[in-house]
Amino acid sequence: MQDTKPERKEVKRRFQLWIKPSTLELADTLYEKDNCDSRSEFIEKAVIFYAGYLSAESNKGYLPNVVISTLKSIVAESDHRQNRMLFKLAVEMAVMMNVLAANSDIDKISLERLRGECVREVKRLNGSFCFDDAMDWQKGWEGMG
């Protein structure tokens, strides 16, 4: 059952703060980048964050959650980029294979043998097989013609 009591809003209090001009300038420069409405809001958020950082020794869950959240977003963006690039590569490979298939006269047995040789060659080269490798290989291999 949820608590239906209205949450009491904490009233902000004004006080004097002694701060270096360079630190105040830094807050003025960064508060908008953090989507804060004012430098006071930025400073308040900074104090709360720093307090969480200092209490991380007694509260082991604080920093790991920040780190995990950051890492998850980095990995998700990286996965998204890699998936986009793999899709584009697969489309280009499909186009190339269709052009080659339309202009090739190769039987199924030779094709399967070529596939097996390609697997071995790509493994031997640790995945760094390029068109030049294929040209050199084909010129020296008499099994396909």
mmCIF file of N, CA and C in Angstrom:
data_model
loop_
_atom_site.group_PDB
_atom_site.id
_atom_site.type_symbol
_atom_site.label_atom_id
_atom_site.label_comp_id
_atom_site.label_asym_id
_atom_site.label_seq_id
_atom_site.Cartn_x
_atom_site.Cartn_y
_atom_site.Cartn_z
ATOM 1 N N MET A 1 0.841 -1.177 0.000
ATOM 2 C CA MET A 1 0.000 0.000 0.000
ATOM 3 C C MET A 1 0.888 1.243 0.000
ATOM 4 N N GLN A 2 0.616 2.177 -0.864
ATOM 5 C CA GLN A 2 1.433 3.371 -0.982
ATOM 6 C C GLN A 2 1.039 4.395 0.065
ATOM 7 N N ASP A 3 2.040 5.155 0.470
ATOM 8 C CA ASP A 3 1.817 6.246 1.411
ATOM 9 C C ASP A 3 1.217 7.416 0.632
ATOM 10 N N THR A 4 0.041 7.864 1.036
ATOM 11 C CA THR A 4 -0.656 8.932 0.302
ATOM 12 C C THR A 4 -0.490 10.294 0.962
ATOM 13 N N LYS A 5 0.359 10.404 1.982
ATOM 14 C CA LYS A 5 0.579 11.685 2.639
ATOM 15 C C LYS A 5 1.316 12.617 1.680
ATOM 16 N N PRO A 6 0.903 13.873 1.616
ATOM 17 C CA PRO A 6 1.617 14.809 0.743
ATOM 18 C C PRO A 6 3.021 15.063 1.286
ATOM 19 N N GLU A 7 3.989 15.135 0.387
ATOM 20 C CA GLU A 7 5.370 15.348 0.787
ATOM 21 C C GLU A 7 5.580 16.821 1.129
ATOM 22 N N ARG A 8 6.197 17.076 2.280
ATOM 23 C CA ARG A 8 6.451 18.455 2.682
ATOM 24 C C ARG A 8 7.682 18.958 1.962
ATOM 25 N N LYS A 9 7.544 20.103 1.359
ATOM 26 C CA LYS A 9 8.643 20.693 0.622
ATOM 27 C C LYS A 9 9.558 21.415 1.595
ATOM 28 N N GLU A 10 10.846 21.115 1.489
ATOM 29 C CA GLU A 10 11.817 21.761 2.357
ATOM 30 C C GLU A 10 12.050 23.190 1.863
ATOM 31 N N VAL A 11 12.036 24.120 2.778
ATOM 32 C CA VAL A 11 12.222 25.535 2.443
ATOM 33 C C VAL A 11 13.723 25.818 2.381
ATOM 34 N N LYS A 12 14.122 26.513 1.346
ATOM 35 C CA LYS A 12 15.530 26.869 1.222
ATOM 36 C C LYS A 12 15.847 28.040 2.131
ATOM 37 N N ARG A 13 17.094 28.065 2.588
ATOM 38 C CA ARG A 13 17.529 29.108 3.512
ATOM 39 C C ARG A 13 18.731 29.835 2.923
ATOM 40 N N ARG A 14 18.738 31.111 3.050
ATOM 41 C CA ARG A 14 19.830 31.922 2.530
ATOM 42 C C ARG A 14 20.908 32.050 3.612
ATOM 43 N N PHE A 15 22.184 31.974 3.171
ATOM 44 C CA PHE A 15 23.281 32.167 4.115
ATOM 45 C C PHE A 15 24.489 32.717 3.358
ATOM 46 N N GLN A 16 25.434 33.219 4.110
ATOM 47 C CA GLN A 16 26.629 33.792 3.485
ATOM 48 C C GLN A 16 27.604 32.670 3.184
ATOM 49 N N LEU A 17 28.218 32.751 2.004
ATOM 50 C CA LEU A 17 29.170 31.726 1.577
ATOM 51 C C LEU A 17 30.451 32.425 1.146
ATOM 52 N N TRP A 18 31.547 31.998 1.724
ATOM 53 C CA TRP A 18 32.842 32.525 1.315
ATOM 54 C C TRP A 18 33.420 31.554 0.306
ATOM 55 N N ILE A 19 33.690 32.079 -0.893
ATOM 56 C CA ILE A 19 34.139 31.207 -1.969
ATOM 57 C C ILE A 19 35.120 31.980 -2.854
ATOM 58 N N LYS A 20 36.111 31.305 -3.376
ATOM 59 C CA LYS A 20 37.086 31.950 -4.255
ATOM 60 C C LYS A 20 36.395 32.393 -5.541
ATOM 61 N N PRO A 21 36.803 33.532 -6.079
ATOM 62 C CA PRO A 21 36.206 34.009 -7.335
ATOM 63 C C PRO A 21 36.340 32.987 -8.477
ATOM 64 N N SER A 22 37.460 32.288 -8.532
ATOM 65 C CA SER A 22 37.653 31.300 -9.606
ATOM 66 C C SER A 22 36.670 30.133 -9.474
ATOM 67 N N THR A 23 36.347 29.755 -8.228
ATOM 68 C CA THR A 23 35.376 28.675 -8.018
ATOM 69 C C THR A 23 33.977 29.135 -8.393
ATOM 70 N N LEU A 24 33.645 30.377 -8.032
ATOM 71 C CA LEU A 24 32.352 30.941 -8.394
ATOM 72 C C LEU A 24 32.218 31.059 -9.916
ATOM 73 N N GLU A 25 33.313 31.444 -10.564
ATOM 74 C CA GLU A 25 33.323 31.545 -12.034
ATOM 75 C C GLU A 25 33.104 30.160 -12.654
ATOM 76 N N LEU A 26 33.699 29.149 -12.056
ATOM 77 C CA LEU A 26 33.512 27.776 -12.540
ATOM 78 C C LEU A 26 32.047 27.365 -12.427
ATOM 79 N N ALA A 27 31.420 27.667 -11.305
ATOM 80 C CA ALA A 27 29.996 27.354 -11.120
ATOM 81 C C ALA A 27 29.150 28.107 -12.140
ATOM 82 N N ASP A 28 29.488 29.371 -12.381
ATOM 83 C CA ASP A 28 28.747 30.176 -13.367
ATOM 84 C C ASP A 28 28.892 29.591 -14.767
ATOM 85 N N THR A 29 30.060 29.041 -15.064
ATOM 86 C CA THR A 29 30.318 28.459 -16.379
ATOM 87 C C THR A 29 29.569 27.141 -16.576
ATOM 88 N N LEU A 30 29.453 26.362 -15.508
ATOM 89 C CA LEU A 30 28.944 24.992 -15.658
ATOM 90 C C LEU A 30 27.479 24.779 -15.288
ATOM 91 N N TYR A 31 26.858 25.685 -14.565
ATOM 92 C CA TYR A 31 25.520 25.378 -14.053
ATOM 93 C C TYR A 31 24.499 25.139 -15.164
ATOM 94 N N GLU A 32 24.604 25.854 -16.273
ATOM 95 C CA GLU A 32 23.648 25.644 -17.367
ATOM 96 C C GLU A 32 23.877 24.306 -18.066
ATOM 97 N N LYS A 33 25.142 23.889 -18.137
ATOM 98 C CA LYS A 33 25.460 22.589 -18.755
ATOM 99 C C LYS A 33 24.857 21.440 -17.958
ATOM 100 N N ASP A 34 24.635 21.664 -16.665
ATOM 101 C CA ASP A 34 24.047 20.645 -15.795
ATOM 102 C C ASP A 34 22.534 20.817 -15.680
ATOM 103 N N ASN A 35 21.953 21.640 -16.544
ATOM 104 C CA ASN A 35 20.511 21.915 -16.550
ATOM 105 C C ASN A 35 20.016 22.492 -15.227
ATOM 106 N N CYS A 36 20.844 23.288 -14.593
ATOM 107 C CA CYS A 36 20.435 23.969 -13.364
ATOM 108 C C CYS A 36 19.887 25.340 -13.736
ATOM 109 N N ASP A 37 18.935 25.814 -12.928
ATOM 110 C CA ASP A 37 18.349 27.134 -13.171
ATOM 111 C C ASP A 37 19.217 28.263 -12.624
ATOM 112 N N SER A 38 20.108 27.924 -11.694
ATOM 113 C CA SER A 38 20.934 28.962 -11.082
ATOM 114 C C SER A 38 22.231 28.348 -10.573
ATOM 115 N N ARG A 39 23.167 29.242 -10.253
ATOM 116 C CA ARG A 39 24.418 28.723 -9.697
ATOM 117 C C ARG A 39 24.174 28.164 -8.299
ATOM 118 N N SER A 40 23.186 28.697 -7.579
ATOM 119 C CA SER A 40 22.858 28.161 -6.242
ATOM 120 C C SER A 40 22.417 26.704 -6.351
ATOM 121 N N GLU A 41 21.573 26.419 -7.339
ATOM 122 C CA GLU A 41 21.131 25.032 -7.531
ATOM 123 C C GLU A 41 22.321 24.137 -7.872
ATOM 124 N N PHE A 42 23.225 24.640 -8.702
ATOM 125 C CA PHE A 42 24.421 23.883 -9.075
ATOM 126 C C PHE A 42 25.281 23.595 -7.847
ATOM 127 N N ILE A 43 25.512 24.615 -7.031
ATOM 128 C CA ILE A 43 26.330 24.448 -5.829
ATOM 129 C C ILE A 43 25.669 23.456 -4.872
ATOM 130 N N GLU A 44 24.339 23.543 -4.729
ATOM 131 C CA GLU A 44 23.624 22.603 -3.861
ATOM 132 C C GLU A 44 23.791 21.164 -4.357
ATOM 133 N N LYS A 45 23.626 20.969 -5.662
ATOM 134 C CA LYS A 45 23.806 19.632 -6.227
ATOM 135 C C LYS A 45 25.240 19.135 -6.038
ATOM 136 N N ALA A 46 26.209 20.049 -6.174
ATOM 137 C CA ALA A 46 27.612 19.682 -5.991
ATOM 138 C C ALA A 46 27.876 19.257 -4.545
ATOM 139 N N VAL A 47 27.300 19.977 -3.596
ATOM 140 C CA VAL A 47 27.472 19.629 -2.181
ATOM 141 C C VAL A 47 26.862 18.255 -1.898
ATOM 142 N N ILE A 48 25.668 18.007 -2.428
ATOM 143 C CA ILE A 48 25.008 16.713 -2.213
ATOM 144 C C ILE A 48 25.825 15.578 -2.844
ATOM 145 N N PHE A 49 26.336 15.815 -4.051
ATOM 146 C CA PHE A 49 27.157 14.797 -4.710
ATOM 147 C C PHE A 49 28.425 14.533 -3.906
ATOM 148 N N TYR A 50 29.093 15.596 -3.471
ATOM 149 C CA TYR A 50 30.331 15.440 -2.720
ATOM 150 C C TYR A 50 30.082 14.741 -1.383
ATOM 151 N N ALA A 51 28.966 15.049 -0.761
ATOM 152 C CA ALA A 51 28.619 14.375 0.500
ATOM 153 C C ALA A 51 28.423 12.879 0.247
ATOM 154 N N GLY A 52 27.783 12.543 -0.863
ATOM 155 C CA GLY A 52 27.637 11.132 -1.216
ATOM 156 C C GLY A 52 28.968 10.478 -1.484
ATOM 157 N N TYR A 53 29.859 11.204 -2.138
ATOM 158 C CA TYR A 53 31.205 10.695 -2.411
ATOM 159 C C TYR A 53 31.953 10.417 -1.105
ATOM 160 N N LEU A 54 31.888 11.372 -0.166
ATOM 161 C CA LEU A 54 32.590 11.205 1.104
ATOM 162 C C LEU A 54 32.004 10.078 1.947
ATOM 163 N N SER A 55 30.699 9.902 1.840
ATOM 164 C CA SER A 55 30.077 8.854 2.651
ATOM 165 C C SER A 55 30.111 7.491 1.951
ATOM 166 N N ALA A 56 30.773 7.413 0.818
ATOM 167 C CA ALA A 56 30.826 6.154 0.069
ATOM 168 C C ALA A 56 31.471 5.036 0.878
ATOM 169 N N GLU A 57 32.387 5.373 1.782
ATOM 170 C CA GLU A 57 33.018 4.348 2.611
ATOM 171 C C GLU A 57 31.988 3.649 3.487
ATOM 172 N N SER A 58 31.040 4.417 4.022
ATOM 173 C CA SER A 58 30.020 3.795 4.858
ATOM 174 C C SER A 58 28.822 3.327 4.040
ATOM 175 N N ASN A 59 28.672 3.890 2.847
ATOM 176 C CA ASN A 59 27.563 3.512 1.972
ATOM 177 C C ASN A 59 28.144 2.997 0.660
ATOM 178 N N LYS A 60 28.494 1.727 0.618
ATOM 179 C CA LYS A 60 29.176 1.133 -0.537
ATOM 180 C C LYS A 60 28.325 1.176 -1.803
ATOM 181 N N GLY A 61 27.027 1.394 -1.691
ATOM 182 C CA GLY A 61 26.166 1.387 -2.860
ATOM 183 C C GLY A 61 26.166 2.684 -3.654
ATOM 184 N N TYR A 62 26.684 3.771 -3.104
ATOM 185 C CA TYR A 62 26.577 5.068 -3.775
ATOM 186 C C TYR A 62 27.440 5.135 -5.038
ATOM 187 N N LEU A 63 28.735 5.036 -4.885
ATOM 188 C CA LEU A 63 29.607 5.148 -6.052
ATOM 189 C C LEU A 63 29.404 4.026 -7.061
ATOM 190 N N PRO A 64 29.273 2.776 -6.614
ATOM 191 C CA PRO A 64 29.057 1.741 -7.624
ATOM 192 C C PRO A 64 27.827 2.010 -8.492
ATOM 193 N N ASN A 65 26.754 2.556 -7.934
ATOM 194 C CA ASN A 65 25.565 2.851 -8.741
ATOM 195 C C ASN A 65 25.851 3.943 -9.765
ATOM 196 N N VAL A 66 26.624 4.952 -9.371
ATOM 197 C CA VAL A 66 26.984 6.014 -10.303
ATOM 198 C C VAL A 66 27.849 5.437 -11.423
ATOM 199 N N VAL A 67 28.832 4.636 -11.044
ATOM 200 C CA VAL A 67 29.742 4.041 -12.022
ATOM 201 C C VAL A 67 28.989 3.081 -12.938
ATOM 202 N N ILE A 68 28.158 2.230 -12.360
ATOM 203 C CA ILE A 68 27.397 1.257 -13.163
ATOM 204 C C ILE A 68 26.475 1.969 -14.139
ATOM 205 N N SER A 69 25.799 2.992 -13.687
ATOM 206 C CA SER A 69 24.899 3.750 -14.564
ATOM 207 C C SER A 69 25.667 4.377 -15.726
ATOM 208 N N THR A 70 26.806 4.970 -15.429
ATOM 209 C CA THR A 70 27.626 5.597 -16.466
ATOM 210 C C THR A 70 28.130 4.556 -17.456
ATOM 211 N N LEU A 71 28.640 3.446 -16.938
ATOM 212 C CA LEU A 71 29.160 2.397 -17.817
ATOM 213 C C LEU A 71 28.070 1.785 -18.683
ATOM 214 N N LYS A 72 26.881 1.604 -18.113
ATOM 215 C CA LYS A 72 25.773 1.054 -18.900
ATOM 216 C C LYS A 72 25.427 1.954 -20.074
ATOM 217 N N SER A 73 25.415 3.260 -19.851
ATOM 218 C CA SER A 73 25.075 4.168 -20.954
ATOM 219 C C SER A 73 26.184 4.188 -22.000
ATOM 220 N N ILE A 74 27.437 4.092 -21.585
ATOM 221 C CA ILE A 74 28.554 4.042 -22.539
ATOM 222 C C ILE A 74 28.471 2.777 -23.374
ATOM 223 N N VAL A 75 28.236 1.646 -22.720
ATOM 224 C CA VAL A 75 28.145 0.376 -23.434
ATOM 225 C C VAL A 75 26.939 0.359 -24.374
ATOM 226 N N ALA A 76 25.810 0.900 -23.929
ATOM 227 C CA ALA A 76 24.609 0.922 -24.777
ATOM 228 C C ALA A 76 24.855 1.749 -26.038
ATOM 229 N N GLU A 77 25.499 2.896 -25.888
ATOM 230 C CA GLU A 77 25.798 3.740 -27.062
ATOM 231 C C GLU A 77 26.774 3.046 -27.995
ATOM 232 N N SER A 78 27.771 2.393 -27.423
ATOM 233 C CA SER A 78 28.743 1.656 -28.231
ATOM 234 C C SER A 78 28.068 0.508 -28.981
ATOM 235 N N ASP A 79 27.204 -0.233 -28.292
ATOM 236 C CA ASP A 79 26.453 -1.322 -28.940
ATOM 237 C C ASP A 79 25.600 -0.788 -30.082
ATOM 238 N N HIS A 80 24.958 0.345 -29.846
ATOM 239 C CA HIS A 80 24.106 0.944 -30.876
ATOM 240 C C HIS A 80 24.929 1.285 -32.124
ATOM 241 N N ARG A 81 26.088 1.904 -31.931
ATOM 242 C CA ARG A 81 26.957 2.261 -33.067
ATOM 243 C C ARG A 81 27.453 1.019 -33.785
ATOM 244 N N GLN A 82 27.890 0.018 -33.020
ATOM 245 C CA GLN A 82 28.393 -1.209 -33.638
ATOM 246 C C GLN A 82 27.294 -1.923 -34.416
ATOM 247 N N ASN A 83 26.100 -1.978 -33.857
ATOM 248 C CA ASN A 83 24.987 -2.627 -34.554
ATOM 249 C C ASN A 83 24.654 -1.904 -35.848
ATOM 250 N N ARG A 84 24.678 -0.570 -35.832
ATOM 251 C CA ARG A 84 24.427 0.198 -37.055
ATOM 252 C C ARG A 84 25.480 -0.093 -38.108
ATOM 253 N N MET A 85 26.738 -0.128 -37.687
ATOM 254 C CA MET A 85 27.823 -0.385 -38.626
ATOM 255 C C MET A 85 27.764 -1.820 -39.156
ATOM 256 N N LEU A 86 27.435 -2.779 -38.304
ATOM 257 C CA LEU A 86 27.306 -4.165 -38.759
ATOM 258 C C LEU A 86 26.163 -4.314 -39.753
ATOM 259 N N PHE A 87 25.068 -3.620 -39.526
ATOM 260 C CA PHE A 87 23.946 -3.661 -40.455
ATOM 261 C C PHE A 87 24.369 -3.106 -41.817
ATOM 262 N N LYS A 88 25.042 -1.945 -41.807
ATOM 263 C CA LYS A 88 25.504 -1.348 -43.061
ATOM 264 C C LYS A 88 26.470 -2.277 -43.781
ATOM 265 N N LEU A 89 27.368 -2.890 -43.034
ATOM 266 C CA LEU A 89 28.323 -3.833 -43.613
ATOM 267 C C LEU A 89 27.606 -5.041 -44.209
ATOM 268 N N ALA A 90 26.594 -5.562 -43.508
ATOM 269 C CA ALA A 90 25.842 -6.714 -44.011
ATOM 270 C C ALA A 90 25.115 -6.366 -45.307
ATOM 271 N N VAL A 91 24.572 -5.167 -45.406
ATOM 272 C CA VAL A 91 23.901 -4.743 -46.646
ATOM 273 C C VAL A 91 24.906 -4.696 -47.787
ATOM 274 N N GLU A 92 26.062 -4.093 -47.546
ATOM 275 C CA GLU A 92 27.083 -4.010 -48.595
ATOM 276 C C GLU A 92 27.581 -5.396 -48.998
ATOM 277 N N MET A 93 27.747 -6.276 -48.037
ATOM 278 C CA MET A 93 28.166 -7.656 -48.336
ATOM 279 C C MET A 93 27.100 -8.371 -49.171
ATOM 280 N N ALA A 94 25.830 -8.155 -48.858
ATOM 281 C CA ALA A 94 24.750 -8.785 -49.617
ATOM 282 C C ALA A 94 24.749 -8.295 -51.062
ATOM 283 N N VAL A 95 24.975 -6.997 -51.257
ATOM 284 C CA VAL A 95 25.053 -6.443 -52.615
ATOM 285 C C VAL A 95 26.225 -7.080 -53.354
ATOM 286 N N MET A 96 27.391 -7.101 -52.712
ATOM 287 C CA MET A 96 28.582 -7.668 -53.343
ATOM 288 C C MET A 96 28.386 -9.148 -53.682
ATOM 289 N N MET A 97 27.821 -9.912 -52.776
ATOM 290 C CA MET A 97 27.602 -11.340 -53.028
ATOM 291 C C MET A 97 26.633 -11.554 -54.181
ATOM 292 N N ASN A 98 25.609 -10.733 -54.270
ATOM 293 C CA ASN A 98 24.662 -10.877 -55.376
ATOM 294 C C ASN A 98 25.301 -10.519 -56.708
ATOM 295 N N VAL A 99 26.131 -9.487 -56.744
ATOM 296 C CA VAL A 99 26.843 -9.136 -57.984
ATOM 297 C C VAL A 99 27.780 -10.267 -58.382
ATOM 298 N N LEU A 100 28.529 -10.812 -57.431
ATOM 299 C CA LEU A 100 29.448 -11.917 -57.729
ATOM 300 C C LEU A 100 28.696 -13.169 -58.162
ATOM 301 N N ALA A 101 27.610 -13.482 -57.477
ATOM 302 C CA ALA A 101 26.838 -14.683 -57.816
ATOM 303 C C ALA A 101 26.251 -14.578 -59.220
ATOM 304 N N ALA A 102 25.830 -13.377 -59.616
ATOM 305 C CA ALA A 102 25.245 -13.179 -60.952
ATOM 306 C C ALA A 102 26.290 -13.358 -62.045
ATOM 307 N N ASN A 103 27.566 -13.147 -61.697
ATOM 308 C CA ASN A 103 28.630 -13.201 -62.702
ATOM 309 C C ASN A 103 29.593 -14.362 -62.508
ATOM 310 N N SER A 104 29.235 -15.324 -61.669
ATOM 311 C CA SER A 104 30.124 -16.458 -61.397
ATOM 312 C C SER A 104 29.500 -17.759 -61.858
ATOM 313 N N ASP A 105 30.377 -18.634 -62.294
ATOM 314 C CA ASP A 105 29.946 -19.979 -62.683
ATOM 315 C C ASP A 105 30.709 -20.951 -61.791
ATOM 316 N N ILE A 106 30.148 -21.218 -60.611
ATOM 317 C CA ILE A 106 30.814 -22.084 -59.634
ATOM 318 C C ILE A 106 29.812 -23.115 -59.133
ATOM 319 N N ASP A 107 30.272 -24.360 -59.024
ATOM 320 C CA ASP A 107 29.372 -25.419 -58.546
ATOM 321 C C ASP A 107 29.354 -25.428 -57.020
ATOM 322 N N LYS A 108 28.308 -26.085 -56.466
ATOM 323 C CA LYS A 108 28.095 -26.081 -55.012
ATOM 324 C C LYS A 108 29.249 -26.736 -54.255
ATOM 325 N N ILE A 109 29.806 -27.816 -54.789
ATOM 326 C CA ILE A 109 30.904 -28.509 -54.093
ATOM 327 C C ILE A 109 32.126 -27.589 -53.996
ATOM 328 N N SER A 110 32.466 -26.921 -55.088
ATOM 329 C CA SER A 110 33.605 -25.991 -55.069
ATOM 330 C C SER A 110 33.337 -24.828 -54.123
ATOM 331 N N LEU A 111 32.116 -24.368 -54.079
ATOM 332 C CA LEU A 111 31.754 -23.272 -53.183
ATOM 333 C C LEU A 111 31.918 -23.679 -51.718
ATOM 334 N N GLU A 112 31.463 -24.886 -51.378
ATOM 335 C CA GLU A 112 31.611 -25.366 -49.991
ATOM 336 C C GLU A 112 33.082 -25.551 -49.633
ATOM 337 N N ARG A 113 33.882 -26.065 -50.572
ATOM 338 C CA ARG A 113 35.319 -26.241 -50.335
ATOM 339 C C ARG A 113 35.970 -24.863 -50.121
ATOM 340 N N LEU A 114 35.591 -23.888 -50.941
ATOM 341 C CA LEU A 114 36.105 -22.522 -50.795
ATOM 342 C C LEU A 114 35.733 -21.942 -49.436
ATOM 343 N N ARG A 115 34.510 -22.181 -49.004
ATOM 344 C CA ARG A 115 34.067 -21.669 -47.688
ATOM 345 C C ARG A 115 34.946 -22.236 -46.578
ATOM 346 N N GLY A 116 35.211 -23.528 -46.604
ATOM 347 C CA GLY A 116 36.071 -24.162 -45.593
ATOM 348 C C GLY A 116 37.477 -23.587 -45.609
ATOM 349 N N GLU A 117 38.031 -23.388 -46.816
ATOM 350 C CA GLU A 117 39.362 -22.791 -46.937
ATOM 351 C C GLU A 117 39.365 -21.355 -46.399
ATOM 352 N N CYS A 118 38.296 -20.627 -46.680
ATOM 353 C CA CYS A 118 38.188 -19.243 -46.193
ATOM 354 C C CYS A 118 38.145 -19.212 -44.666
ATOM 355 N N VAL A 119 37.405 -20.123 -44.056
ATOM 356 C CA VAL A 119 37.347 -20.191 -42.589
ATOM 357 C C VAL A 119 38.747 -20.405 -42.035
ATOM 358 N N ARG A 120 39.492 -21.356 -42.605
ATOM 359 C CA ARG A 120 40.860 -21.624 -42.126
ATOM 360 C C ARG A 120 41.778 -20.412 -42.330
ATOM 361 N N GLU A 121 41.671 -19.770 -43.501
ATOM 362 C CA GLU A 121 42.532 -18.631 -43.795
ATOM 363 C C GLU A 121 42.221 -17.437 -42.889
ATOM 364 N N VAL A 122 40.951 -17.163 -42.652
ATOM 365 C CA VAL A 122 40.579 -16.049 -41.773
ATOM 366 C C VAL A 122 41.028 -16.346 -40.340
ATOM 367 N N LYS A 123 40.901 -17.591 -39.903
ATOM 368 C CA LYS A 123 41.398 -17.958 -38.566
ATOM 369 C C LYS A 123 42.908 -17.764 -38.489
ATOM 370 N N ARG A 124 43.622 -18.196 -39.542
ATOM 371 C CA ARG A 124 45.075 -18.080 -39.559
ATOM 372 C C ARG A 124 45.505 -16.618 -39.483
ATOM 373 N N LEU A 125 44.772 -15.747 -40.161
ATOM 374 C CA LEU A 125 45.095 -14.323 -40.170
ATOM 375 C C LEU A 125 44.433 -13.564 -39.018
ATOM 376 N N ASN A 126 43.796 -14.297 -38.115
ATOM 377 C CA ASN A 126 43.140 -13.714 -36.942
ATOM 378 C C ASN A 126 42.099 -12.666 -37.328
ATOM 379 N N GLY A 127 41.345 -12.938 -38.398
ATOM 380 C CA GLY A 127 40.237 -12.079 -38.793
ATOM 381 C C GLY A 127 40.608 -10.894 -39.657
ATOM 382 N N SER A 128 41.904 -10.676 -39.897
ATOM 383 C CA SER A 128 42.294 -9.496 -40.680
ATOM 384 C C SER A 128 42.539 -9.879 -42.143
ATOM 385 N N PHE A 129 41.523 -10.373 -42.785
ATOM 386 C CA PHE A 129 41.578 -10.785 -44.184
ATOM 387 C C PHE A 129 41.084 -9.628 -45.036
ATOM 388 N N CYS A 130 41.854 -9.257 -46.053
ATOM 389 C CA CYS A 130 41.451 -8.144 -46.901
ATOM 390 C C CYS A 130 41.411 -8.584 -48.364
ATOM 391 N N PHE A 131 40.964 -7.705 -49.229
ATOM 392 C CA PHE A 131 40.817 -8.014 -50.648
ATOM 393 C C PHE A 131 42.169 -8.381 -51.268
ATOM 394 N N ASP A 132 43.229 -7.699 -50.849
ATOM 395 C CA ASP A 132 44.566 -8.025 -51.360
ATOM 396 C C ASP A 132 44.945 -9.465 -51.025
ATOM 397 N N ASP A 133 44.593 -9.913 -49.810
ATOM 398 C CA ASP A 133 44.864 -11.304 -49.425
ATOM 399 C C ASP A 133 44.127 -12.258 -50.354
ATOM 400 N N ALA A 134 42.869 -11.939 -50.672
ATOM 401 C CA ALA A 134 42.084 -12.792 -51.564
ATOM 402 C C ALA A 134 42.699 -12.835 -52.960
ATOM 403 N N MET A 135 43.149 -11.692 -53.466
ATOM 404 C CA MET A 135 43.775 -11.652 -54.796
ATOM 405 C C MET A 135 45.028 -12.514 -54.818
ATOM 406 N N ASP A 136 45.904 -12.347 -53.829
ATOM 407 C CA ASP A 136 47.128 -13.152 -53.770
ATOM 408 C C ASP A 136 46.799 -14.631 -53.667
ATOM 409 N N TRP A 137 45.813 -14.954 -52.841
ATOM 410 C CA TRP A 137 45.423 -16.345 -52.615
ATOM 411 C C TRP A 137 44.861 -16.953 -53.897
ATOM 412 N N GLN A 138 43.981 -16.236 -54.555
ATOM 413 C CA GLN A 138 43.360 -16.752 -55.773
ATOM 414 C C GLN A 138 44.375 -16.918 -56.908
ATOM 415 N N LYS A 139 45.312 -16.036 -57.034
ATOM 416 C CA LYS A 139 46.309 -16.149 -58.098
ATOM 417 C C LYS A 139 47.226 -17.337 -57.881
ATOM 418 N N GLY A 140 47.401 -17.725 -56.608
ATOM 419 C CA GLY A 140 48.270 -18.864 -56.305
ATOM 420 C C GLY A 140 47.510 -20.162 -56.153
ATOM 421 N N TRP A 141 46.192 -20.125 -56.147
ATOM 422 C CA TRP A 141 45.383 -21.333 -55.913
ATOM 423 C C TRP A 141 44.746 -21.753 -57.227
ATOM 424 N N GLU A 142 44.995 -22.991 -57.642
ATOM 425 C CA GLU A 142 44.502 -23.470 -58.928
ATOM 426 C C GLU A 142 43.210 -24.267 -58.794
ATOM 427 N N GLY A 143 42.715 -24.440 -57.569
ATOM 428 C CA GLY A 143 41.495 -25.223 -57.366
ATOM 429 C C GLY A 143 40.253 -24.535 -57.936
ATOM 430 N N MET A 144 40.266 -23.201 -57.946
ATOM 431 C CA MET A 144 39.145 -22.443 -58.501
ATOM 432 C C MET A 144 39.648 -21.732 -59.741
ATOM 433 N N GLY A 145 38.814 -21.540 -60.686
ATOM 434 C CA GLY A 145 39.356 -20.913 -61.872
ATOM 435 C C GLY A 145 38.501 -19.946 -62.509
#
